[in-house]
Amino acid sequence: MNNKIFTSALILCAGTLASMASPDALRFNPDKFTRQTLTMPDGQKLSYKAYEGIYYVTIVEDSTYQTLNIYVPDELAEIPRVPILLRTYVGGYAASTAKSPSPSDATGRALKEGYVVCIPGSRGNNSTIDRNGKTIYTGIAPNGLLDLKAAVRYLRYNDDLIPGESELIFTDGTSAGGAMSSLLGATGNSNDYESLLKKMGAADTRDDVYASICYCPITDLNHADMEYEWLYGCTNTGVRDLTEAQIKISDELAAECPAYINSLGLIEKDGTPLNAENYKAYISQFLIESAHRALQEGCEIPDTIGFTFYQDNNGPMGAAPGIRNDMRPLQPRTMGDTRQAPSFGPGNMPRFNKTSDFVTGLDLDKYLNYVAAVTPLKTPPAFDQMGVLIDTPSPENKEFANSEGEAANFTDFSLQHRLHNPSATLDKDMRHRVYIMNPMNYIGTGRSTVASYWYIRHGAKDRDTSFLVPINLATKLQNAGMNVDFFIPWNRPHSGDYNLDDLFSWIKTTLHD
Ligand code: DHB
């Protein structure tokens, strides 16, 4: 049990149902803090006030997780409106306790910048309480998201008492946490969550946020399986080495993807409508841009993994298709500096790393085989796997469990295979839960307040979900008029809160817009 709560307002039993008596139980107490310091990697010591273990709902079901911590730096940024970084540490759709800032991620950096930091806990697919001798799963979808929304509401409800601007909340998370961040950004004030939030005793106020930072978001769960197979099908008989049964599932899933891509009605920046025919070229553009930027930053890229390169003076003049002007070489190569195309083998890997080289094209299938060789792919279905070819539930099957913890399918495809019934469909309640856990259902619909600013990253060798997921998210947001900074960082695996200089300079640009 947490003893840092304002105890007068609570009747608590450890880890079980608790309720707050007074209607003002959600008011922040500015006097209840401890002083803490954080030593940054460069030795700098940051001092701040720590407000920890604050319940953000009045009907606390799971006291281990439904709290938040707030950190207010002694040296607040000297800007008219100080942002609040709301960092969730959700991973694997599991429960996450409210944590303290870390010198090595965005929380420490935000404090260094003089920003307020909020780190909420939230229930997840493994959180349980004991109720009358019975184990209750408290964090099944959408409860983790509801907790984070309640945390946002808490900040806004107490805007007059908490330093920082609740109108400038930046949510940040990685992977399943990136998915949560995208949901916070996409579903603000949607009526779909209203009665559930009310039932929890969340503050009666808005829950939209200003900006969302999403590292490798594992989202669009009910389409992620078909997208994965459509993209990575080219590896099935090679590096992925699937069985016949797995190939059959992969092919069936992949066959469903073109209709989904076409249904999205997405449009490229230049106005070209996207469809299943031109979508792979669209993906390639992002990867080419990633490789190109990596070259300019001095990285080495082997020419065995699908990219082709242009060298000034020896290759065709002018940018190749898909190469923007700002991706042209910074310094032209000198005349006569030709590069041969020798045979490759271990220890004989010509690499391109001159700022004057740039990438002209990509054999996407070759690159995808490289990604699959670096990190073994998930087997099909990648997400809704339970009962299709294996019985083991995935984190997502557990996320959509019932309150007794029985994992569940969340796509018709997998349900039908598990039940051996081609006409089985998810029941209405499950369809609704899946719907409200997918940010794609809200962007551009007018049924929610969507964050104005988005920072989305997915590593170039991250295979936890397919490239389609972050690309669709970013493109749909762009098409809806949001300000989106999307990039696929070169050579990045599944990870988050990297390149903090880039992230925080982006944050600053959003504050000056
Ligand atoms: C996470 C990673 C996954 O591959 C996945 O399916 C769900 C969650 C994660 O790291 O949070």
CSV table of N, CA, C and O and ligand atoms in Angstrom, one decimal, residues 90-93 174-177 218 378 383 395-396 463-464 494, ligand 1:
chain,number,residue,atom,x,y,z
A,90,VAL,N,4.5,1.7,-20.0
A,90,VAL,CA,3.8,0.5,-20.4
A,90,VAL,C,4.7,-0.2,-21.4
A,90,VAL,O,5.2,0.4,-22.4
A,91,GLY,N,4.8,-1.5,-21.3
A,91,GLY,CA,5.5,-2.4,-22.2
A,91,GLY,C,4.8,-3.7,-22.3
A,91,GLY,O,4.3,-4.2,-21.3
A,92,GLY,N,4.7,-4.3,-23.5
A,92,GLY,CA,4.0,-5.5,-23.6
A,92,GLY,C,2.6,-5.5,-23.1
A,92,GLY,O,2.0,-6.6,-22.8
A,93,TYR,N,2.0,-4.4,-23.2
A,93,TYR,CA,0.6,-4.2,-22.7
A,93,TYR,C,0.4,-4.6,-21.2
A,93,TYR,O,-0.7,-4.9,-20.8
A,174,THR,N,6.8,3.9,-25.5
A,174,THR,CA,7.5,3.1,-26.5
A,174,THR,C,6.8,1.7,-26.6
A,174,THR,O,6.4,1.1,-25.6
A,175,SER,N,6.6,1.3,-27.9
A,175,SER,CA,6.0,0.0,-28.2
A,175,SER,C,4.6,0.0,-27.7
A,175,SER,O,3.8,0.8,-28.2
A,176,ALA,N,4.2,-0.9,-26.8
A,176,ALA,CA,2.8,-0.9,-26.3
A,176,ALA,C,2.5,0.5,-25.7
A,176,ALA,O,1.5,1.1,-25.8
A,177,GLY,N,3.6,1.1,-25.1
A,177,GLY,CA,3.5,2.4,-24.5
A,177,GLY,C,3.4,3.4,-25.6
A,177,GLY,O,2.7,4.5,-25.5
A,218,ILE,N,3.0,-0.2,-31.1
A,218,ILE,CA,2.4,-1.5,-31.5
A,218,ILE,C,0.9,-1.3,-31.5
A,218,ILE,O,0.2,-1.6,-30.5
A,378,LYS,N,8.3,-12.6,-36.2
A,378,LYS,CA,7.3,-13.3,-35.5
A,378,LYS,C,6.7,-14.4,-36.4
A,378,LYS,O,6.7,-14.1,-37.7
A,383,PHE,N,0.3,-11.4,-34.0
A,383,PHE,CA,-0.3,-10.8,-32.9
A,383,PHE,C,-1.5,-11.6,-32.3
A,383,PHE,O,-1.4,-12.1,-31.2
A,395,PRO,N,0.9,-11.2,-25.9
A,395,PRO,CA,0.5,-10.1,-25.0
A,395,PRO,C,-0.8,-9.4,-25.3
A,395,PRO,O,-1.6,-9.0,-24.5
A,396,GLU,N,-1.1,-9.4,-26.7
A,396,GLU,CA,-2.3,-8.8,-27.1
A,396,GLU,C,-3.5,-9.7,-26.8
A,396,GLU,O,-4.6,-9.2,-26.5
A,463,ARG,N,11.2,-5.2,-36.3
A,463,ARG,CA,10.3,-6.1,-36.9
A,463,ARG,C,9.2,-6.5,-35.9
A,463,ARG,O,8.5,-7.5,-36.1
A,464,ASP,N,9.0,-5.8,-34.8
A,464,ASP,CA,7.9,-6.1,-33.9
A,464,ASP,C,6.6,-5.9,-34.5
A,464,ASP,O,5.6,-6.6,-34.1
A,494,HIS,N,13.8,-2.4,-32.2
A,494,HIS,CA,12.6,-2.0,-31.4
A,494,HIS,C,13.1,-1.3,-30.2
A,494,HIS,O,13.6,-1.9,-29.2
B,1,DHB,C1,5.6,-5.0,-27.2
B,1,DHB,C2,6.3,-5.6,-28.2
B,1,DHB,C3,5.6,-6.5,-29.0
B,1,DHB,O1,6.3,-7.1,-30.0
B,1,DHB,C4,4.3,-6.7,-28.9
B,1,DHB,O2,3.6,-7.5,-29.7
B,1,DHB,C5,3.6,-6.0,-27.9
B,1,DHB,C6,4.2,-5.1,-27.0
B,1,DHB,C7,6.4,-4.0,-26.3
B,1,DHB,O3,7.6,-4.1,-26.3
B,1,DHB,O4,5.7,-3.3,-25.5
